[in-house]
Short mmCIF file of C-alpha atoms in Angstrom, two decimals:
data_model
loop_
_atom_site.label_atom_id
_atom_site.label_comp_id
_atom_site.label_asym_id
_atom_site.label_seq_id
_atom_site.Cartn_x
_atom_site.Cartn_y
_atom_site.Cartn_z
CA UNK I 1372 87.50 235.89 233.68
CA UNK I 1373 91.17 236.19 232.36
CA UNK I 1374 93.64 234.50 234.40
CA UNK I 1375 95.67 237.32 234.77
CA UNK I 1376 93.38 238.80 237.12
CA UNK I 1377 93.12 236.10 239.38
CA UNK I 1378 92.56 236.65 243.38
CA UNK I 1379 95.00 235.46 245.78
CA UNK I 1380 94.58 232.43 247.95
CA UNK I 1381 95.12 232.51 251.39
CA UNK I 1382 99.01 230.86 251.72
CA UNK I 1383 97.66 228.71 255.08
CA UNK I 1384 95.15 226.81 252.49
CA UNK I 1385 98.01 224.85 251.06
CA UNK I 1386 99.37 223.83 253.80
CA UNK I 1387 96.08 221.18 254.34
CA UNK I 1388 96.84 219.80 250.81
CA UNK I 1389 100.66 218.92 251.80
CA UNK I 1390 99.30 217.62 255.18
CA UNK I 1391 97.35 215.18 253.60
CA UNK I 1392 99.68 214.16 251.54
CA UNK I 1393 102.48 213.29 254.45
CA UNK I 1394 99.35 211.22 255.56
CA UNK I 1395 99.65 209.08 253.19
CA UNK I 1396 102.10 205.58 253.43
CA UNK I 1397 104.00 206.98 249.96
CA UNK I 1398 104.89 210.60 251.41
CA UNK I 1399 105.02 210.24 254.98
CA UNK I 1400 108.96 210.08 254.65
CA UNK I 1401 109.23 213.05 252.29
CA UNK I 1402 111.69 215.30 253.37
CA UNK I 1403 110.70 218.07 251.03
CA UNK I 1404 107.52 217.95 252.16
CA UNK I 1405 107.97 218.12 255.24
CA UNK I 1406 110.02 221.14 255.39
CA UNK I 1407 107.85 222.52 253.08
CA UNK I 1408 105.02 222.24 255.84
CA UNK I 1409 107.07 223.07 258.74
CA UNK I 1410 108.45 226.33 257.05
CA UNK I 1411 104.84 227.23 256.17
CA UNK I 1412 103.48 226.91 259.74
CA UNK I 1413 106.72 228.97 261.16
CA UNK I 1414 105.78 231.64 258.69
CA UNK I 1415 102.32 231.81 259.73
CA UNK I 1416 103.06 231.33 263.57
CA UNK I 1417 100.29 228.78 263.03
CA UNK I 1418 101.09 227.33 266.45
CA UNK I 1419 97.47 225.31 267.46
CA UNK I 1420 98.16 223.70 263.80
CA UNK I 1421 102.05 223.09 264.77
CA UNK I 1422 100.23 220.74 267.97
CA UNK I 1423 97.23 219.13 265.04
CA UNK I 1424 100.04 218.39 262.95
CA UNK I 1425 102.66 216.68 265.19
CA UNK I 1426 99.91 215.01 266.91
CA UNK I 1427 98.09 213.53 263.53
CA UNK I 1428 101.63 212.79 261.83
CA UNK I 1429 103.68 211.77 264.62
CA UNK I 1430 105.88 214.63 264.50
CA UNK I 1431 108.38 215.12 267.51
CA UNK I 1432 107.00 218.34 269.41
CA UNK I 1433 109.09 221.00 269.92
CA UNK I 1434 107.66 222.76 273.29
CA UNK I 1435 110.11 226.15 272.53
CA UNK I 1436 108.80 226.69 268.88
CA UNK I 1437 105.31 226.54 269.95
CA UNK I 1438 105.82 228.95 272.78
CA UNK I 1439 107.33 231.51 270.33
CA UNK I 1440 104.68 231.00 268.25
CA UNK I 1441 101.80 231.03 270.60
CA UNK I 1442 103.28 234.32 272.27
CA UNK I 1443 103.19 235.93 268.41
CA UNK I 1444 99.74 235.16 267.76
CA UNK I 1445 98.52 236.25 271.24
CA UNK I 1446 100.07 239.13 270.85
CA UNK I 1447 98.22 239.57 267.01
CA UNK I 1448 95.05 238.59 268.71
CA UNK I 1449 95.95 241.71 271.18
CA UNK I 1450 95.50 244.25 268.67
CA UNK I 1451 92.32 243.22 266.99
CA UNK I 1452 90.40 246.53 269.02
CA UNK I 1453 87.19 248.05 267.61
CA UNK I 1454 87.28 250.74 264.52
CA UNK I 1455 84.94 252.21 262.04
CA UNK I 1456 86.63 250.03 259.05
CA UNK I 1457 84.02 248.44 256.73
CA UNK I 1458 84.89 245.01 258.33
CA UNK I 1459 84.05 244.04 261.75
CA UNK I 1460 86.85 243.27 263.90
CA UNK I 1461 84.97 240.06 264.59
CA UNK I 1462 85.96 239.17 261.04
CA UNK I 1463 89.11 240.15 261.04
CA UNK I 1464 89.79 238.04 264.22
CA UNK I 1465 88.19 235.38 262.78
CA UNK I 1466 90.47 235.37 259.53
CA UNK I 1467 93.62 235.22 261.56
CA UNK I 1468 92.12 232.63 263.70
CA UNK I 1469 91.66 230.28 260.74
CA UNK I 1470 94.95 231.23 259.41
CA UNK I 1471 97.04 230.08 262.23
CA UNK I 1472 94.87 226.81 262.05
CA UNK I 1473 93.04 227.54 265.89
CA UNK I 1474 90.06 225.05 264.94
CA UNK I 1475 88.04 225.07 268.41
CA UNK I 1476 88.36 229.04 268.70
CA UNK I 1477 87.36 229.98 264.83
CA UNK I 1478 84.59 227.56 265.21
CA UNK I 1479 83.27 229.16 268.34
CA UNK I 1480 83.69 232.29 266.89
CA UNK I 1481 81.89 231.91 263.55
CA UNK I 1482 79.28 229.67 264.96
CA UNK I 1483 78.39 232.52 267.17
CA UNK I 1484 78.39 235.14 264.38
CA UNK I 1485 76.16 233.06 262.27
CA UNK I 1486 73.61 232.77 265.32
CA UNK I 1487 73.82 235.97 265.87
CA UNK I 1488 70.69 237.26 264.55
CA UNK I 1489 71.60 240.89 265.02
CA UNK I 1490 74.01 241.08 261.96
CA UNK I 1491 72.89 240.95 258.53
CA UNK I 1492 72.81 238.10 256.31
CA UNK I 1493 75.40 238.79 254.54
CA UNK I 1494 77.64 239.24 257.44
CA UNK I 1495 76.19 235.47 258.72
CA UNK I 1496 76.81 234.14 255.61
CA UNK I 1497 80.86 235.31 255.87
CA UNK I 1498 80.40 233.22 259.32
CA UNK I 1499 79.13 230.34 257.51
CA UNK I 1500 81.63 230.41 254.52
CA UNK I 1501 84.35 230.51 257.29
CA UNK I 1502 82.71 227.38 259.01
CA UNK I 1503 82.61 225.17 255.45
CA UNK I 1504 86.26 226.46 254.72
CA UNK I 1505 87.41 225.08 258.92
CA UNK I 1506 85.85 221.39 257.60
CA UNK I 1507 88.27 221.99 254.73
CA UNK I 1508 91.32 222.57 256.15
CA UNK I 1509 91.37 220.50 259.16
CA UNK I 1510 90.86 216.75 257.27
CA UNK I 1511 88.38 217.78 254.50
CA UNK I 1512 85.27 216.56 257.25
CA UNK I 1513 82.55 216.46 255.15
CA UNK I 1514 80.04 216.14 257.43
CA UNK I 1515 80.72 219.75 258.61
CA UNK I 1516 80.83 221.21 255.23
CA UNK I 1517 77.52 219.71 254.07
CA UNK I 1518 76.33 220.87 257.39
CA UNK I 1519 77.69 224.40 256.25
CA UNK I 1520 76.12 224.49 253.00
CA UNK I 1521 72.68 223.42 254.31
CA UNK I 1522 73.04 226.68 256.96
CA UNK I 1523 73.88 229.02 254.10
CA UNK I 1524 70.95 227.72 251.62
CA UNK I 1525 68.92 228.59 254.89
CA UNK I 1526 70.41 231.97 254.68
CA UNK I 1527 70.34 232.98 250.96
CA UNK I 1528 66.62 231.49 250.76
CA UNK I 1529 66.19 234.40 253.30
CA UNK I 1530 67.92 237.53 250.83
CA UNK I 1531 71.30 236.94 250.46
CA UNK I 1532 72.95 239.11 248.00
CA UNK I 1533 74.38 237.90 244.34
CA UNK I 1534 78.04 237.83 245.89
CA UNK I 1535 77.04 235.18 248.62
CA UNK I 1536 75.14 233.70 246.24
CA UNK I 1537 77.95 233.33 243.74
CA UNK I 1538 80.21 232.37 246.61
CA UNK I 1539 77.77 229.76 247.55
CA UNK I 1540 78.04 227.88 244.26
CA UNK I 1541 81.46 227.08 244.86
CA UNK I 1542 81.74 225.94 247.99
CA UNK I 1543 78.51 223.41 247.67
CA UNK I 1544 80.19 222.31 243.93
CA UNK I 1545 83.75 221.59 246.18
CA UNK I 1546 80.86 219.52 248.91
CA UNK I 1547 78.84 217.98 245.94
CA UNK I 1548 82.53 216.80 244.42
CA UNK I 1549 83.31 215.20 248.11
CA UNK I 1550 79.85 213.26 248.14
CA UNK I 1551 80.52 211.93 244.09
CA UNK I 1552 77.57 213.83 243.27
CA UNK I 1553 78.83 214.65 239.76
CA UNK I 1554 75.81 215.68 238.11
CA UNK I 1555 75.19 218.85 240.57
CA UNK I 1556 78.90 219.79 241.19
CA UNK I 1557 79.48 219.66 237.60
CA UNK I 1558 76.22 222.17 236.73
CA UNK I 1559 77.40 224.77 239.94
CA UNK I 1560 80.78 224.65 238.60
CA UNK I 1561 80.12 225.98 234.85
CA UNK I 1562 77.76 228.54 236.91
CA UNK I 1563 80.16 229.68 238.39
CA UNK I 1564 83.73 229.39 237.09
CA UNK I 1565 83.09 232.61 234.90
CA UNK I 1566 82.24 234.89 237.83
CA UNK I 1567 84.19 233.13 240.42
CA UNK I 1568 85.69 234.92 243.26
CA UNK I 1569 85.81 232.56 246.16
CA UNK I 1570 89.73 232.57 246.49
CA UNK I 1571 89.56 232.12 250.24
CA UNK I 1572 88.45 228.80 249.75
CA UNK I 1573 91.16 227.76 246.81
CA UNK I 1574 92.71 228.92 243.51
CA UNK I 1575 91.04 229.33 240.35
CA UNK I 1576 93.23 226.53 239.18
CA UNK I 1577 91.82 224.18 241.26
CA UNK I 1578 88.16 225.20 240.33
CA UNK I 1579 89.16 224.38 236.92
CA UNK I 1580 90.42 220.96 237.70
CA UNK I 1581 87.56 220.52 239.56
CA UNK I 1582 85.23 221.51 236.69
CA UNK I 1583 86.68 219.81 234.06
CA UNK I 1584 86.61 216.24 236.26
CA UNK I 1585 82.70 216.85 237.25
CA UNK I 1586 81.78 217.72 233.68
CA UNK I 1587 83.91 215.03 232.18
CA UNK I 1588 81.54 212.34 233.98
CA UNK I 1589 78.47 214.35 234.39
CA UNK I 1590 77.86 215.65 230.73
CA UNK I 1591 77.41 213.38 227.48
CA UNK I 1592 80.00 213.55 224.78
CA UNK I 1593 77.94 216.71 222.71
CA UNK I 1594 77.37 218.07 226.06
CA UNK I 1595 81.09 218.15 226.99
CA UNK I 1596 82.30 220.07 224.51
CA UNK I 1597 79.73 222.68 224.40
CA UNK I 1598 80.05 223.46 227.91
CA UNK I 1599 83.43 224.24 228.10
CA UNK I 1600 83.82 226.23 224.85
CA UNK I 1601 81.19 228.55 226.77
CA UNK I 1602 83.86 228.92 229.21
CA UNK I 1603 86.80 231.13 227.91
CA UNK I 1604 88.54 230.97 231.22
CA UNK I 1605 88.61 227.14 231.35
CA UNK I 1606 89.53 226.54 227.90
CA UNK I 1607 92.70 229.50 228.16
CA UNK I 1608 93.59 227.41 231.49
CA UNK I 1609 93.44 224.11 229.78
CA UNK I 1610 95.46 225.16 227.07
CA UNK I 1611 97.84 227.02 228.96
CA UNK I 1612 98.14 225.14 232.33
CA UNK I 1613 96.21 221.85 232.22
CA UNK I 1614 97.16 219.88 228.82
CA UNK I 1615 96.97 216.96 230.77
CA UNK I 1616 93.13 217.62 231.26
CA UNK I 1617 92.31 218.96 228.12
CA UNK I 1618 93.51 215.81 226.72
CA UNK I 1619 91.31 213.93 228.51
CA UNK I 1620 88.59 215.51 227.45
CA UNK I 1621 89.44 215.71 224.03
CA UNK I 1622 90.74 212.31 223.52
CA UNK I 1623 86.79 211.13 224.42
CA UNK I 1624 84.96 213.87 222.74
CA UNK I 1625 87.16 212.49 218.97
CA UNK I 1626 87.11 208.80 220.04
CA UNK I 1627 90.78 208.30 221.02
CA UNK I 1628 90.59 205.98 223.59
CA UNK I 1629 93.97 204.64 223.66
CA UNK I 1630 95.12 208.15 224.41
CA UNK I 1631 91.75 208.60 227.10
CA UNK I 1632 93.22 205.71 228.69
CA UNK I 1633 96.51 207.25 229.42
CA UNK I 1634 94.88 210.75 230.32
CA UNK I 1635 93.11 208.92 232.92
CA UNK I 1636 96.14 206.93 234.18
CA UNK I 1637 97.50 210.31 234.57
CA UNK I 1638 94.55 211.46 236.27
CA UNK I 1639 94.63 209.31 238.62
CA UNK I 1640 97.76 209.82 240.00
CA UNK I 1641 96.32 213.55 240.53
CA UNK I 1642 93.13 212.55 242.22
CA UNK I 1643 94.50 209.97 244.84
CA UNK I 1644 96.70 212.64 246.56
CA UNK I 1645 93.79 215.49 246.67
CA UNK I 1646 91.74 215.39 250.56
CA UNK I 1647 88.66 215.98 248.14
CA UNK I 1648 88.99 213.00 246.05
CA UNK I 1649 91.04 210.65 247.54
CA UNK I 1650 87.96 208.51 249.02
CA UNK I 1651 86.64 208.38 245.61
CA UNK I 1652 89.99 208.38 243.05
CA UNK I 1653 89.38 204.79 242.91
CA UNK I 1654 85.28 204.90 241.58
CA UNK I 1655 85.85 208.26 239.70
CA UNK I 1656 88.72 206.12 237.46
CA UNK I 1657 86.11 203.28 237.06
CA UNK I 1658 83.03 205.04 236.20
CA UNK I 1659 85.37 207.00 233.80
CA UNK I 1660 85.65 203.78 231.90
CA UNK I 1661 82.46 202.30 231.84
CA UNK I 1662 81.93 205.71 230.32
CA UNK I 1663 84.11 205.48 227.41
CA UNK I 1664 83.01 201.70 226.83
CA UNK I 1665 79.11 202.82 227.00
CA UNK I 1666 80.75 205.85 224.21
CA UNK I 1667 82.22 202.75 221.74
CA UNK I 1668 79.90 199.84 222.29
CA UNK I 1669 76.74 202.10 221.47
CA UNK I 1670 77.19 202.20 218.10
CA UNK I 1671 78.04 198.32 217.08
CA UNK I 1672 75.57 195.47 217.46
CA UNK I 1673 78.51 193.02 218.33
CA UNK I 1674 82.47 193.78 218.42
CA UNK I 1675 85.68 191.36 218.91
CA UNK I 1676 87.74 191.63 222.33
CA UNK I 1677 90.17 192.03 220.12
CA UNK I 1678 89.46 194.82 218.64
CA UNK I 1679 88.22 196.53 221.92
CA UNK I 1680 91.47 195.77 223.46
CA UNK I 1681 93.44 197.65 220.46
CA UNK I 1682 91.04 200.47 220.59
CA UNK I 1683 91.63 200.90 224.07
CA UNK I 1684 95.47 200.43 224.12
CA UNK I 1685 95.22 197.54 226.68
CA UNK I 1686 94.85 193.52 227.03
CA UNK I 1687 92.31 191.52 226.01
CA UNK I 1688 92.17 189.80 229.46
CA UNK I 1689 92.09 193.23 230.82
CA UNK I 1690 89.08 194.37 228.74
CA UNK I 1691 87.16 190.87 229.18
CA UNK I 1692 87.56 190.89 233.07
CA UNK I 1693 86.09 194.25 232.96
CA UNK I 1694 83.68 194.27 230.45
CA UNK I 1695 82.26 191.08 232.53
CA UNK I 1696 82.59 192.88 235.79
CA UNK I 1697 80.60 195.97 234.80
CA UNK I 1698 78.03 193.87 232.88
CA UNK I 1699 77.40 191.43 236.29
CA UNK I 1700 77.00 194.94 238.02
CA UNK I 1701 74.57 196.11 235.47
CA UNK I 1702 76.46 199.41 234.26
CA UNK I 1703 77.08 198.07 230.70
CA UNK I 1704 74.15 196.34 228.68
CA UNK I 1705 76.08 193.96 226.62
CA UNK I 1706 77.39 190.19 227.03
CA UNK I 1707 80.15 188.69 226.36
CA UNK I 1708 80.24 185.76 223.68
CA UNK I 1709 82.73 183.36 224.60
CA UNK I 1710 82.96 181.04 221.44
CA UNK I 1711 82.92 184.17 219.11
CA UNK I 1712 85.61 185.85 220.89
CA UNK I 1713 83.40 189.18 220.61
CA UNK I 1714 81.10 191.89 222.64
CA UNK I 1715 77.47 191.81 221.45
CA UNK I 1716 75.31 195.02 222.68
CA UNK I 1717 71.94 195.36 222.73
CA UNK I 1718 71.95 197.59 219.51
CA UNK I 1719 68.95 196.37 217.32
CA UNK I 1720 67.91 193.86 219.59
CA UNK I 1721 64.37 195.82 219.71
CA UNK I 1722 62.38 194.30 222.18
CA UNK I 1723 64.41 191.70 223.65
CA UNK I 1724 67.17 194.57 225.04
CA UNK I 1725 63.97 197.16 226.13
CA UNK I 1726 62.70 194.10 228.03
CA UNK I 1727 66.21 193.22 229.68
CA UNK I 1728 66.70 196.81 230.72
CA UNK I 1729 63.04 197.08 232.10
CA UNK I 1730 63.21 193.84 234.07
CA UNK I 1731 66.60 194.95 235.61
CA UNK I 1732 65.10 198.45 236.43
CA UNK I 1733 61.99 197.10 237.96
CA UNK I 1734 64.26 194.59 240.02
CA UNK I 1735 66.56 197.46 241.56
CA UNK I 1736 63.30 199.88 242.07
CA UNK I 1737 61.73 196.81 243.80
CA UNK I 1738 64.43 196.25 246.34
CA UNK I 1739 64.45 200.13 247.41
CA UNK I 1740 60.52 199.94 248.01
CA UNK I 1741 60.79 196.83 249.95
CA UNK I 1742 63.66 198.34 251.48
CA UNK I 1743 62.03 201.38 252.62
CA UNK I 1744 58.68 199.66 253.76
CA UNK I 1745 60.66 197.92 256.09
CA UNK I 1746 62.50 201.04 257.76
CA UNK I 1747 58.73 202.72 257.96
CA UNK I 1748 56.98 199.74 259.46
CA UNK I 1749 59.70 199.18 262.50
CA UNK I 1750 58.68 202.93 263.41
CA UNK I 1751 54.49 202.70 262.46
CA UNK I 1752 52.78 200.63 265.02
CA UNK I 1753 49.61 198.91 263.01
#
């Protein structure tokens, strides 16, 4: 896909992101922002979101704006009448009920199209796509949108066409991103970046971002690479639009982790103002690390703080305190050697490291049996 011939995004779907961010303690005061929000909503006579957004921010409600905007969209709604176009009115109602941010009433709506069992699947599947993308916009509620994606899987299991099918890749990668399930969202992203054409949901840029964040988790350093050189879109938007992220991937793939380090500073500045990733920013930054310390410590027996802390442009105390951390938590199998001053892995330990790993494994799988046994025997009377 060239980026030239990119869909449009609905202008309503960034008004959520700059929501969100006025939610948050360092932009709740942002004049720009603010006016950038307020002008959006006026534009869209988006007056049910005008009410969500002065009641969720603490905005001072102005009762003669919303009553020219209410009598604009009513008047809209008016002239949604029956034709012989190729899409139902229903949907076209629908559509403009999302777009001027009406929650309860697109809600009712779709949820009534998707049960109706009258229509085709296709046509239900449109209902459900429009259910995932109200979760979206109105706080990102996961809950609905994994709801959503469970409906449609119902639905395509049942003959859904190649488009819904296609469509359906991107909105479960977006849910699978929300739930830190990296491994899946990162394999229905390359799936379906190349053929993408969900732009009612969000830009191709931010499927790109997306991808390149799953994959840089999910896939192993050879992995990495491969995958995104099979992906002429990504690597022409990386080059031209996301150096930032191509960095970052580049900077592990060759082993720079001094510059990693400060990709992923960057990075997270990104992340912790998205609705999608802010509940995660936080473990998406860690397990990046213990990802580029797994990367460098596999390959050396033993290796000085020291020269850890150079590689990695930081402190020794810094890389000590975490080394120790993720060790304790099991994530890295190393230890720290105190007197030496240096890292010692469990490269060419043989036996003794299998037997460490194996012991911790059987430990963790131990407490999830016991775990469960316990949930099934309060509901089994013996």
């Amino acid at each position: 896909m060239e980026l030239s011939a990119e869909g449009k995004t609905p202008e309503y779907m960034a008004l959520a992101g700059i929501k969100f961010k006025l939610s948050l303690p360092q932009f709740k005061d942002n004049s720009q922002l603010k006016e950038q929000l307020l002008q959006g909503i006026k534009a869209g006579n988006m007056a049910p979101y005008y009410k969500e957004v002065c009641t969720d921010l603490g905005w001072n409600f102005d009762q003669k704006l919303y009553d020219e905007m209410t009598k604009e969209s009513q008047e809209r709604l008016a002239k949604f009448e029956e034709d012989d176009s190729e899409t139902p009115v229903w949907q076209d109602r629908l559509d403009y009920l999302c777009s001027i941010g009406d929650k309860e009433a697109a809600t009712v709506l779709a949820t009534t199209k998707y049960e109706d069992a009258t229509l085709t699947t296709n046509r239900r599947l449109d209902a459900i796509f429009a259910l995932f993308r109200i979760a979206y916009f109105h706080g990102c509620n996961v809950k609905d949108m994994g709801k959503a994606v469970s409906k449609a899987h119902e639905l395509v299991d049942k003959g859904g066409d190649w488009r819904s099918r296609n469509k359906l890749k991107a909105y479960e990668a977006i849910y699978c991103l929300a739930v830190r399930d990296y491994n899946k969202s990162a394999e229905l992203f390359i799936d379906c970046v190349s053929t993408f054409e969900s732009y009612e949901l969000v830009d191709f840029g931010t499927i790109i971002q997306y991808c390149v964040l799953a994959c840089a988790l999910a896939l192993e350093r050879h992995a990495l690479q491969a995958a995104l050189r099979r992906q002429g879109a990504a690597v022409q938007a990386l080059r031209s639009r996301f150096p930032e992220l191509r960095e970052l991937v580049e900077s592990l793939h060759e082993c720079r982790y001094a510059d990693f380090m400060k990709s992923l500073a960057w990075v997270e500045t990104q992340i912790c103002v998205d609705p999608v990733f802010r509940p995660h920013y936080q473990h998406y930054v860690r397990e990046a690390r213990i990802k580029a310390y797994v990367q460098l410590l596999r390959a050396y027996r033993s290796l000085s703080l020291d020269n850890i802390a150079d590689t990695f442009g930081v402190t020794r105390e810094f890389v000590e305190e975490e080394i120790s951390t993720f060790t304790a938590a099991g994530r890295l199998q190393c230890r720290i050697d105190a007197v030496a001053g240096c890292v010692v892995t469990g490269a060419g330990r043989g036996a003794d490291a299998d037997r460490s790993q194996l012991y911790q494994a059987t430990i963790r799988e131990g407490d999830l049996l016991l775990n469960r046994v316990k949930k099934l025997a309060s509901v089994i009377n013996f």
